[in-house]
PDB file of C-alpha atoms and ligand atoms in Angstrom:
ATOM      1  CA  MET A   1     -33.752  85.229   7.324  1.00 44.00           C
ATOM      2  CA  ILE A   2     -35.763  84.571   4.208  1.00 55.00           C
ATOM      3  CA  ASN A   3     -35.555  80.984   2.988  1.00 73.00           C
ATOM      4  CA  ASP A   4     -33.748  80.467  -0.301  1.00 78.00           C
ATOM      5  CA  TRP A   5     -36.829  79.055  -2.040  1.00 78.00           C
ATOM      6  CA  VAL A   6     -38.668  82.309  -1.439  1.00 78.00           C
ATOM      7  CA  ASP A   7     -38.206  84.929  -4.144  1.00 75.00           C
ATOM      8  CA  LYS A   8     -36.645  87.763  -2.159  1.00 64.00           C
ATOM      9  CA  GLU A   9     -37.882  90.658  -4.271  1.00 66.00           C
ATOM     10  CA  ASN A  10     -41.462  89.522  -4.467  1.00 63.00           C
ATOM     11  CA  ARG A  11     -41.785  87.446  -1.298  1.00 65.00           C
ATOM     12  CA  MET A  12     -43.171  84.613  -3.406  1.00 86.00           C
ATOM     13  CA  ARG A  13     -42.480  80.912  -3.078  1.00 94.00           C
ATOM     14  CA  ILE A  14     -40.409  79.644  -6.003  1.00 95.00           C
ATOM     15  CA  PRO A  15     -42.322  76.808  -7.664  1.00 97.00           C
ATOM     16  CA  LEU A  16     -40.876  73.304  -7.755  1.00 98.00           C
ATOM     17  CA  ILE A  17     -41.556  70.596 -10.308  1.00 98.00           C
ATOM     18  CA  ALA A  18     -40.302  67.130  -9.398  1.00 98.00           C
ATOM     19  CA  GLY A  19     -40.317  64.128 -11.714  1.00 98.00           C
ATOM     20  CA  ASN A  20     -40.903  60.832  -9.912  1.00 98.00           C
ATOM     21  CA  TRP A  21     -39.766  58.150 -12.317  1.00 98.00           C
ATOM     22  CA  LYS A  22     -40.887  55.376  -9.944  1.00 98.00           C
ATOM     23  CA  MET A  23     -39.609  51.890 -10.948  1.00 98.00           C
ATOM     24  CA  ASN A  24     -38.930  52.864 -14.556  1.00 98.00           C
ATOM     25  CA  THR A  25     -35.765  53.181 -16.671  1.00 98.00           C
ATOM     26  CA  THR A  26     -32.589  51.158 -16.783  1.00 98.00           C
ATOM     27  CA  ILE A  27     -29.388  53.142 -16.297  1.00 98.00           C
ATOM     28  CA  GLY A  28     -29.075  53.506 -20.061  1.00 98.00           C
ATOM     29  CA  GLU A  29     -32.658  54.686 -20.418  1.00 98.00           C
ATOM     30  CA  ALA A  30     -32.238  57.119 -17.536  1.00 98.00           C
ATOM     31  CA  LYS A  31     -29.242  58.689 -19.255  1.00 98.00           C
ATOM     32  CA  GLN A  32     -31.162  58.963 -22.510  1.00 98.00           C
ATOM     33  CA  LEU A  33     -34.122  60.577 -20.810  1.00 98.00           C
ATOM     34  CA  VAL A  34     -32.009  63.169 -19.001  1.00 98.00           C
ATOM     35  CA  SER A  35     -30.067  63.957 -22.165  1.00 98.00           C
ATOM     36  CA  ALA A  36     -33.336  64.510 -24.016  1.00 98.00           C
ATOM     37  CA  MET A  37     -34.673  66.816 -21.287  1.00 98.00           C
ATOM     38  CA  LEU A  38     -31.628  68.884 -20.455  1.00 98.00           C
ATOM     39  CA  PRO A  39     -31.483  71.216 -23.460  1.00 97.00           C
ATOM     40  CA  GLY A  40     -35.044  72.383 -22.791  1.00 97.00           C
ATOM     41  CA  LEU A  41     -34.956  72.185 -19.018  1.00 97.00           C
ATOM     42  CA  ASP A  42     -31.695  73.795 -18.052  1.00 96.00           C
ATOM     43  CA  GLY A  43     -32.456  77.312 -19.220  1.00 95.00           C
ATOM     44  CA  ILE A  44     -35.872  77.643 -17.558  1.00 97.00           C
ATOM     45  CA  LYS A  45     -35.588  80.134 -14.721  1.00 94.00           C
ATOM     46  CA  ASN A  46     -37.584  80.727 -11.541  1.00 93.00           C
ATOM     47  CA  VAL A  47     -38.661  77.107 -11.182  1.00 97.00           C
ATOM     48  CA  ASP A  48     -36.791  74.488  -9.142  1.00 97.00           C
ATOM     49  CA  LYS A  49     -36.457  71.346 -11.262  1.00 98.00           C
ATOM     50  CA  VAL A  50     -35.888  68.018  -9.549  1.00 98.00           C
ATOM     51  CA  LEU A  51     -35.456  64.575 -11.118  1.00 98.00           C
ATOM     52  CA  CYS A  52     -36.052  61.478  -8.973  1.00 98.00           C
ATOM     53  CA  PRO A  53     -34.756  58.422 -10.866  1.00 98.00           C
ATOM     54  CA  PRO A  54     -34.418  54.948  -9.321  1.00 98.00           C
ATOM     55  CA  PHE A  55     -31.529  54.543  -6.839  1.00 98.00           C
ATOM     56  CA  VAL A  56     -29.289  52.701  -9.300  1.00 98.00           C
ATOM     57  CA  SER A  57     -29.424  55.598 -11.755  1.00 98.00           C
ATOM     58  CA  LEU A  58     -28.781  58.420  -9.281  1.00 98.00           C
ATOM     59  CA  MET A  59     -25.045  58.505  -9.947  1.00 98.00           C
ATOM     60  CA  ALA A  60     -25.399  58.463 -13.727  1.00 98.00           C
ATOM     61  CA  VAL A  61     -28.020  61.224 -13.656  1.00 98.00           C
ATOM     62  CA  LYS A  62     -25.931  63.236 -11.204  1.00 98.00           C
ATOM     63  CA  GLU A  63     -23.018  63.219 -13.625  1.00 98.00           C
ATOM     64  CA  LEU A  64     -25.207  64.428 -16.467  1.00 98.00           C
ATOM     65  CA  ILE A  65     -26.815  67.283 -14.529  1.00 98.00           C
ATOM     66  CA  GLN A  66     -23.603  68.598 -12.993  1.00 96.00           C
ATOM     67  CA  ARG A  67     -23.204  72.291 -13.737  1.00 95.00           C
ATOM     68  CA  THR A  68     -26.852  72.594 -14.780  1.00 98.00           C
ATOM     69  CA  SER A  69     -29.789  74.088 -12.875  1.00 97.00           C
ATOM     70  CA  VAL A  70     -31.429  70.674 -12.450  1.00 98.00           C
ATOM     71  CA  GLN A  71     -31.406  69.021  -9.026  1.00 98.00           C
ATOM     72  CA  LEU A  72     -31.566  65.407  -7.944  1.00 98.00           C
ATOM     73  CA  GLY A  73     -33.852  63.504  -5.591  1.00 98.00           C
ATOM     74  CA  ALA A  74     -34.252  59.910  -4.400  1.00 98.00           C
ATOM     75  CA  GLN A  75     -37.607  58.148  -4.157  1.00 98.00           C
ATOM     76  CA  ASP A  76     -37.262  56.808  -0.613  1.00 98.00           C
ATOM     77  CA  LEU A  77     -34.754  56.011   2.131  1.00 98.00           C
ATOM     78  CA  TYR A  78     -34.509  53.857   5.219  1.00 98.00           C
ATOM     79  CA  PHE A  79     -34.330  55.631   8.551  1.00 98.00           C
ATOM     80  CA  GLU A  80     -31.309  53.841  10.037  1.00 98.00           C
ATOM     81  CA  GLU A  81     -27.848  55.161   9.203  1.00 96.00           C
ATOM     82  CA  LYS A  82     -26.226  51.766   8.589  1.00 97.00           C
ATOM     83  CA  GLY A  83     -26.351  48.142   9.607  1.00 98.00           C
ATOM     84  CA  ALA A  84     -27.968  44.804   8.875  1.00 98.00           C
ATOM     85  CA  TYR A  85     -30.903  45.945   6.746  1.00 98.00           C
ATOM     86  CA  THR A  86     -30.456  43.995   3.530  1.00 98.00           C
ATOM     87  CA  GLY A  87     -31.581  45.867   0.477  1.00 97.00           C
ATOM     88  CA  GLU A  88     -32.139  49.237   2.127  1.00 98.00           C
ATOM     89  CA  ILE A  89     -30.544  52.616   1.361  1.00 98.00           C
ATOM     90  CA  SER A  90     -29.541  54.910   4.216  1.00 98.00           C
ATOM     91  CA  PRO A  91     -29.754  58.703   4.541  1.00 98.00           C
ATOM     92  CA  LEU A  92     -25.958  58.901   4.749  1.00 97.00           C
ATOM     93  CA  MET A  93     -25.620  57.137   1.394  1.00 98.00           C
ATOM     94  CA  LEU A  94     -27.951  59.664  -0.209  1.00 98.00           C
ATOM     95  CA  ALA A  95     -26.644  62.790   1.469  1.00 97.00           C
ATOM     96  CA  ASP A  96     -23.651  63.065  -0.893  1.00 91.00           C
ATOM     97  CA  LEU A  97     -25.662  62.125  -3.908  1.00 97.00           C
ATOM     98  CA  CYS A  98     -28.809  64.219  -4.001  1.00 98.00           C
ATOM     99  CA  GLU A  99     -30.640  67.161  -2.457  1.00 98.00           C
ATOM    100  CA  PHE A 100     -34.206  65.857  -2.174  1.00 98.00           C
ATOM    101  CA  VAL A 101     -35.924  62.643  -1.133  1.00 98.00           C
ATOM    102  CA  ILE A 102     -39.555  61.641  -1.609  1.00 98.00           C
ATOM    103  CA  ILE A 103     -41.023  60.249   1.615  1.00 98.00           C
ATOM    104  CA  GLY A 104     -44.367  58.593   2.347  1.00 98.00           C
ATOM    105  CA  HIS A 105     -45.520  58.167  -1.246  1.00 98.00           C
ATOM    106  CA  SER A 106     -48.898  56.432  -1.301  1.00 97.00           C
ATOM    107  CA  GLU A 107     -47.421  53.511  -3.249  1.00 97.00           C
ATOM    108  CA  ARG A 108     -45.025  52.929  -0.355  1.00 98.00           C
ATOM    109  CA  ARG A 109     -47.838  53.216   2.146  1.00 96.00           C
ATOM    110  CA  GLN A 110     -50.007  50.821   0.104  1.00 95.00           C
ATOM    111  CA  TYR A 111     -47.577  48.160  -1.157  1.00 97.00           C
ATOM    112  CA  PHE A 112     -44.845  48.356   1.488  1.00 97.00           C
ATOM    113  CA  HIS A 113     -47.013  49.018   4.525  1.00 96.00           C
ATOM    114  CA  GLU A 114     -45.450  52.300   5.543  1.00 97.00           C
ATOM    115  CA  THR A 115     -47.234  53.859   8.477  1.00 97.00           C
ATOM    116  CA  GLY A 116     -47.373  57.346   9.920  1.00 97.00           C
ATOM    117  CA  GLU A 117     -44.670  56.240  12.330  1.00 98.00           C
ATOM    118  CA  THR A 118     -42.216  55.012   9.693  1.00 98.00           C
ATOM    119  CA  VAL A 119     -42.850  58.123   7.599  1.00 98.00           C
ATOM    120  CA  ASN A 120     -42.051  60.248  10.662  1.00 98.00           C
ATOM    121  CA  LYS A 121     -38.793  58.325  11.257  1.00 98.00           C
ATOM    122  CA  LYS A 122     -37.808  58.742   7.618  1.00 98.00           C
ATOM    123  CA  ILE A 123     -38.474  62.491   7.672  1.00 98.00           C
ATOM    124  CA  ARG A 124     -36.329  62.845  10.808  1.00 98.00           C
ATOM    125  CA  ALA A 125     -33.543  60.768   9.255  1.00 98.00           C
ATOM    126  CA  ALA A 126     -33.590  62.828   6.046  1.00 98.00           C
ATOM    127  CA  LEU A 127     -33.557  66.163   7.870  1.00 97.00           C
ATOM    128  CA  LYS A 128     -30.697  65.006  10.092  1.00 97.00           C
ATOM    129  CA  VAL A 129     -28.353  64.630   7.098  1.00 97.00           C
ATOM    130  CA  GLY A 130     -29.587  67.778   5.348  1.00 97.00           C
ATOM    131  CA  LEU A 131     -31.766  66.123   2.699  1.00 98.00           C
ATOM    132  CA  LYS A 132     -34.925  68.019   1.748  1.00 98.00           C
ATOM    133  CA  PRO A 133     -37.940  65.736   2.162  1.00 98.00           C
ATOM    134  CA  ILE A 134     -40.844  65.822  -0.269  1.00 98.00           C
ATOM    135  CA  LEU A 135     -43.520  64.521   2.074  1.00 98.00           C
ATOM    136  CA  CYS A 136     -46.489  62.936   0.267  1.00 98.00           C
ATOM    137  CA  ILE A 137     -49.941  62.917   1.797  1.00 98.00           C
ATOM    138  CA  GLY A 138     -53.370  62.317   0.315  1.00 98.00           C
ATOM    139  CA  GLU A 139     -56.659  60.528   0.738  1.00 97.00           C
ATOM    140  CA  ARG A 140     -57.884  57.301  -0.902  1.00 96.00           C
ATOM    141  CA  LEU A 141     -60.970  57.193  -3.101  1.00 96.00           C
ATOM    142  CA  GLU A 142     -63.270  55.792  -0.419  1.00 97.00           C
ATOM    143  CA  GLU A 143     -62.070  58.412   2.043  1.00 97.00           C
ATOM    144  CA  ASN A 144     -62.705  61.135  -0.502  1.00 96.00           C
ATOM    145  CA  GLU A 145     -66.187  59.837  -1.229  1.00 96.00           C
ATOM    146  CA  ALA A 146     -66.953  59.627   2.484  1.00 97.00           C
ATOM    147  CA  GLY A 147     -66.030  63.316   2.871  1.00 96.00           C
ATOM    148  CA  LYS A 148     -62.964  62.468   4.966  1.00 97.00           C
ATOM    149  CA  THR A 149     -60.290  64.238   2.921  1.00 97.00           C
ATOM    150  CA  ALA A 150     -59.635  66.997   5.462  1.00 96.00           C
ATOM    151  CA  GLN A 151     -59.396  64.537   8.340  1.00 97.00           C
ATOM    152  CA  VAL A 152     -57.087  62.149   6.492  1.00 97.00           C
ATOM    153  CA  VAL A 153     -54.599  64.761   5.313  1.00 97.00           C
ATOM    154  CA  THR A 154     -54.622  66.433   8.716  1.00 98.00           C
ATOM    155  CA  ASP A 155     -53.876  63.112  10.456  1.00 98.00           C
ATOM    156  CA  GLN A 156     -51.164  62.184   7.950  1.00 98.00           C
ATOM    157  CA  LEU A 157     -49.505  65.576   8.323  1.00 98.00           C
ATOM    158  CA  GLN A 158     -49.587  65.464  12.102  1.00 98.00           C
ATOM    159  CA  SER A 159     -48.107  62.000  12.360  1.00 98.00           C
ATOM    160  CA  ALA A 160     -45.448  62.650   9.694  1.00 98.00           C
ATOM    161  CA  LEU A 161     -44.241  65.800  11.457  1.00 98.00           C
ATOM    162  CA  SER A 162     -44.802  64.689  15.028  1.00 98.00           C
ATOM    163  CA  GLY A 163     -42.044  65.945  17.330  1.00 97.00           C
ATOM    164  CA  ILE A 164     -40.085  67.635  14.533  1.00 97.00           C
ATOM    165  CA  ASP A 165     -39.155  71.235  15.343  1.00 94.00           C
ATOM    166  CA  ASN A 166     -37.072  72.272  12.385  1.00 92.00           C
ATOM    167  CA  LEU A 167     -38.617  71.489   9.011  1.00 93.00           C
ATOM    168  CA  ASN A 168     -35.646  72.955   7.159  1.00 81.00           C
ATOM    169  CA  SER A 169     -36.629  72.929   3.484  1.00 91.00           C
ATOM    170  CA  LEU A 170     -39.356  70.294   3.666  1.00 98.00           C
ATOM    171  CA  VAL A 171     -41.833  70.322   0.778  1.00 98.00           C
ATOM    172  CA  ILE A 172     -45.325  68.821   0.969  1.00 98.00           C
ATOM    173  CA  ALA A 173     -46.940  67.054  -1.991  1.00 98.00           C
ATOM    174  CA  TYR A 174     -50.686  66.715  -1.804  1.00 98.00           C
ATOM    175  CA  GLU A 175     -51.461  63.618  -3.864  1.00 98.00           C
ATOM    176  CA  PRO A 176     -55.002  62.264  -3.781  1.00 97.00           C
ATOM    177  CA  VAL A 177     -54.476  58.515  -4.184  1.00 96.00           C
ATOM    178  CA  TRP A 178     -57.395  58.204  -6.625  1.00 95.00           C
ATOM    179  CA  ALA A 179     -55.654  60.658  -8.963  1.00 96.00           C
ATOM    180  CA  ILE A 180     -52.282  58.888  -9.113  1.00 94.00           C
ATOM    181  CA  GLY A 181     -51.647  57.086 -12.382  1.00 94.00           C
ATOM    182  CA  THR A 182     -55.355  57.027 -13.198  1.00 95.00           C
ATOM    183  CA  GLY A 183     -55.576  59.858 -15.714  1.00 94.00           C
ATOM    184  CA  ARG A 184     -58.190  61.335 -13.415  1.00 94.00           C
ATOM    185  CA  ALA A 185     -56.563  64.423 -11.915  1.00 93.00           C
ATOM    186  CA  ALA A 186     -58.230  66.462  -9.189  1.00 93.00           C
ATOM    187  CA  THR A 187     -59.532  69.854 -10.272  1.00 95.00           C
ATOM    188  CA  GLY A 188     -57.523  72.992  -9.635  1.00 96.00           C
ATOM    189  CA  GLN A 189     -60.135  74.141  -7.177  1.00 96.00           C
ATOM    190  CA  GLN A 190     -60.228  70.867  -5.187  1.00 95.00           C
ATOM    191  CA  SER A 191     -56.475  70.715  -4.915  1.00 97.00           C
ATOM    192  CA  ASN A 192     -56.229  74.394  -4.012  1.00 98.00           C
ATOM    193  CA  GLU A 193     -58.725  73.906  -1.189  1.00 97.00           C
ATOM    194  CA  THR A 194     -56.842  70.944   0.259  1.00 97.00           C
ATOM    195  CA  ALA A 195     -53.477  72.680  -0.151  1.00 98.00           C
ATOM    196  CA  GLY A 196     -54.978  75.647   1.725  1.00 97.00           C
ATOM    197  CA  LEU A 197     -56.104  73.326   4.493  1.00 97.00           C
ATOM    198  CA  ILE A 198     -52.621  71.797   4.684  1.00 98.00           C
ATOM    199  CA  ARG A 199     -51.091  75.284   4.923  1.00 98.00           C
ATOM    200  CA  HIS A 200     -53.535  76.143   7.683  1.00 97.00           C
ATOM    201  CA  ASN A 201     -52.512  72.972   9.540  1.00 97.00           C
ATOM    202  CA  VAL A 202     -48.822  73.839   9.177  1.00 97.00           C
ATOM    203  CA  ALA A 203     -49.568  77.260  10.700  1.00 97.00           C
ATOM    204  CA  GLN A 204     -51.333  75.570  13.617  1.00 96.00           C
ATOM    205  CA  LEU A 205     -48.521  73.062  14.170  1.00 96.00           C
ATOM    206  CA  TYR A 206     -45.719  75.624  13.689  1.00 97.00           C
ATOM    207  CA  ASN A 207     -46.420  79.253  12.887  1.00 96.00           C
ATOM    208  CA  ARG A 208     -47.742  81.526  10.161  1.00 96.00           C
ATOM    209  CA  LYS A 209     -44.336  82.329   8.670  1.00 95.00           C
ATOM    210  CA  ILE A 210     -43.363  78.670   8.289  1.00 96.00           C
ATOM    211  CA  ALA A 211     -46.759  78.007   6.709  1.00 97.00           C
ATOM    212  CA  ASP A 212     -46.449  80.964   4.334  1.00 95.00           C
ATOM    213  CA  ASP A 213     -43.014  79.824   3.198  1.00 95.00           C
ATOM    214  CA  MET A 214     -43.948  76.137   2.839  1.00 97.00           C
ATOM    215  CA  ARG A 215     -44.054  74.847  -0.712  1.00 97.00           C
ATOM    216  CA  ILE A 216     -47.092  72.664  -1.337  1.00 98.00           C
ATOM    217  CA  LEU A 217     -47.216  70.688  -4.584  1.00 98.00           C
ATOM    218  CA  TYR A 218     -50.076  68.895  -6.280  1.00 98.00           C
ATOM    219  CA  GLY A 219     -49.539  65.361  -7.602  1.00 98.00           C
ATOM    220  CA  GLY A 220     -51.752  62.908  -9.483  1.00 97.00           C
ATOM    221  CA  SER A 221     -52.061  62.584 -13.275  1.00 97.00           C
ATOM    222  CA  VAL A 222     -50.363  65.914 -13.956  1.00 98.00           C
ATOM    223  CA  THR A 223     -49.670  66.411 -17.676  1.00 98.00           C
ATOM    224  CA  ALA A 224     -48.626  69.196 -20.022  1.00 98.00           C
ATOM    225  CA  GLU A 225     -52.342  69.589 -20.764  1.00 98.00           C
ATOM    226  CA  ASN A 226     -53.496  70.230 -17.191  1.00 97.00           C
ATOM    227  CA  ILE A 227     -50.486  71.718 -15.348  1.00 98.00           C
ATOM    228  CA  ALA A 228     -51.661  75.291 -15.985  1.00 97.00           C
ATOM    229  CA  GLU A 229     -54.808  74.685 -13.964  1.00 97.00           C
ATOM    230  CA  PHE A 230     -52.790  73.689 -10.903  1.00 97.00           C
ATOM    231  CA  VAL A 231     -49.959  76.184 -10.871  1.00 97.00           C
ATOM    232  CA  ALA A 232     -52.387  79.063 -11.393  1.00 96.00           C
ATOM    233  CA  GLN A 233     -53.835  78.275  -7.945  1.00 96.00           C
ATOM    234  CA  PRO A 234     -52.575  80.512  -5.143  1.00 95.00           C
ATOM    235  CA  GLU A 235     -51.931  77.660  -2.687  1.00 97.00           C
ATOM    236  CA  ILE A 236     -50.135  75.364  -5.154  1.00 97.00           C
ATOM    237  CA  ASP A 237     -46.413  75.787  -5.711  1.00 97.00           C
ATOM    238  CA  GLY A 238     -45.709  73.176  -8.346  1.00 98.00           C
ATOM    239  CA  ALA A 239     -46.200  69.489  -8.966  1.00 98.00           C
ATOM    240  CA  LEU A 240     -44.941  65.986  -8.323  1.00 98.00           C
ATOM    241  CA  VAL A 241     -45.174  64.369 -11.734  1.00 98.00           C
ATOM    242  CA  GLY A 242     -45.127  60.612 -12.335  1.00 98.00           C
ATOM    243  CA  GLY A 243     -46.026  59.266 -15.778  1.00 98.00           C
ATOM    244  CA  ALA A 244     -45.519  62.544 -17.629  1.00 98.00           C
ATOM    245  CA  SER A 245     -41.987  62.906 -16.225  1.00 98.00           C
ATOM    246  CA  LEU A 246     -40.936  59.886 -18.325  1.00 98.00           C
ATOM    247  CA  LYS A 247     -41.542  61.822 -21.526  1.00 98.00           C
ATOM    248  CA  ALA A 248     -38.929  64.514 -22.102  1.00 98.00           C
ATOM    249  CA  SER A 249     -41.133  66.905 -24.086  1.00 98.00           C
ATOM    250  CA  GLN A 250     -44.048  66.606 -21.623  1.00 98.00           C
ATOM    251  CA  PHE A 251     -41.851  67.274 -18.625  1.00 98.00           C
ATOM    252  CA  VAL A 252     -40.088  70.243 -20.216  1.00 98.00           C
ATOM    253  CA  SER A 253     -43.457  71.685 -21.203  1.00 98.00           C
ATOM    254  CA  ILE A 254     -44.779  71.267 -17.631  1.00 98.00           C
ATOM    255  CA  VAL A 255     -41.792  73.178 -16.248  1.00 98.00           C
ATOM    256  CA  GLN A 256     -41.959  75.814 -18.986  1.00 98.00           C
ATOM    257  CA  GLN A 257     -45.655  76.498 -18.397  1.00 98.00           C
ATOM    258  CA  THR A 258     -45.057  76.733 -14.660  1.00 98.00           C
ATOM    259  CA  ALA A 259     -42.376  79.364 -15.239  1.00 97.00           C
ATOM    260  CA  GLU A 260     -44.627  81.345 -17.555  1.00 96.00           C
ATOM    261  CA  ILE A 261     -47.689  81.270 -15.309  1.00 95.00           C
ATOM    262  CA  ARG A 262     -45.737  82.149 -12.189  1.00 86.00           C
ATOM    263  CA  GLY A 263     -43.944  84.903 -14.095  1.00 83.00           C
ATOM    264  CA  ARG A 264     -47.288  86.355 -15.107  1.00 80.00           C
ATOM    265  CA  LEU A 265     -48.564  86.205 -11.537  1.00 73.00           C
ATOM    266  CA  LEU A 266     -45.559  88.229 -10.403  1.00 65.00           C
ATOM    267  CA  LYS A 267     -46.425  91.114 -12.706  1.00 59.00           C
TER     268      LYS A 267
HETATM  269  P1  PGA B 301     -48.739  60.249 -11.833  1.00 65.35           P
HETATM  270  O1  PGA B 301     -47.953  59.966 -10.477  1.00 65.35           O
HETATM  271  O2  PGA B 301     -48.341  61.623 -12.302  1.00 65.35           O
HETATM  272  O3  PGA B 301     -48.314  59.160 -12.764  1.00 65.35           O
HETATM  273  O4  PGA B 301     -50.198  60.196 -11.506  1.00 65.35           O
HETATM  274  C1  PGA B 301     -47.737  60.980  -9.536  1.00 65.35           C
HETATM  275  C2  PGA B 301     -46.994  60.454  -8.344  1.00 65.35           C
HETATM  276  O5  PGA B 301     -47.246  59.314  -7.949  1.00 65.35           O
HETATM  277  O6  PGA B 301     -46.144  61.139  -7.755  1.00 65.35           O
END
């Protein structure tokens, strides 16, 4: 069976653009932002569009995007189903609410001490309830400068997916940590090379078909000005967008350009 994110006629992966709002927007601001985006966003075809607002705004955003083509994602989850874990949000709570969940973002690894092991547990927990994980991996500046990018992303991928047989609709976001929120994006070529390496690793860990169908995004200072460079790359299937997803016109333009470039590549 061909996966539903693969364009059946052309055997091409359908691109995905996800907006990670991080710890921004009150509920009121979230509603305003979605309302400003929807008229432009809803009609854009052949791109999966995912908004990841803070937990407290998920319900409000869900109501606004009902009956539109826009999908919803959370920014994290805890791996236990329920219990005495004050302040945490479980996979079961999210399963009814959204389709996607970001896991292993570098900010969580850095500020909240997430390890390869916790990321692995979170991926398992998400898959168990049918959520689609957006697994984030990427090297830090010093690792990049020491020529360790390939090793770091390979290790992160292996530990995140360790012991998991069925990846379901998992998406990988390659996000070099030095590019996140810095205004210093990687180049199209750099990110294409690393995405290619990640795809190769997926083929080694699973098989060629799973690797060929896997959507790999780029993330790190993506804007309406540079998105074209990334989505024109053969190994890159979209973007995880932080700062620019908080501006309605920027985000709509990023999705629109992705649709146009991918449409052109199909011809
Ligand atoms: P940025 O964030 O686009 O603001 O660099 C990307 C991310 O952290 O997912």
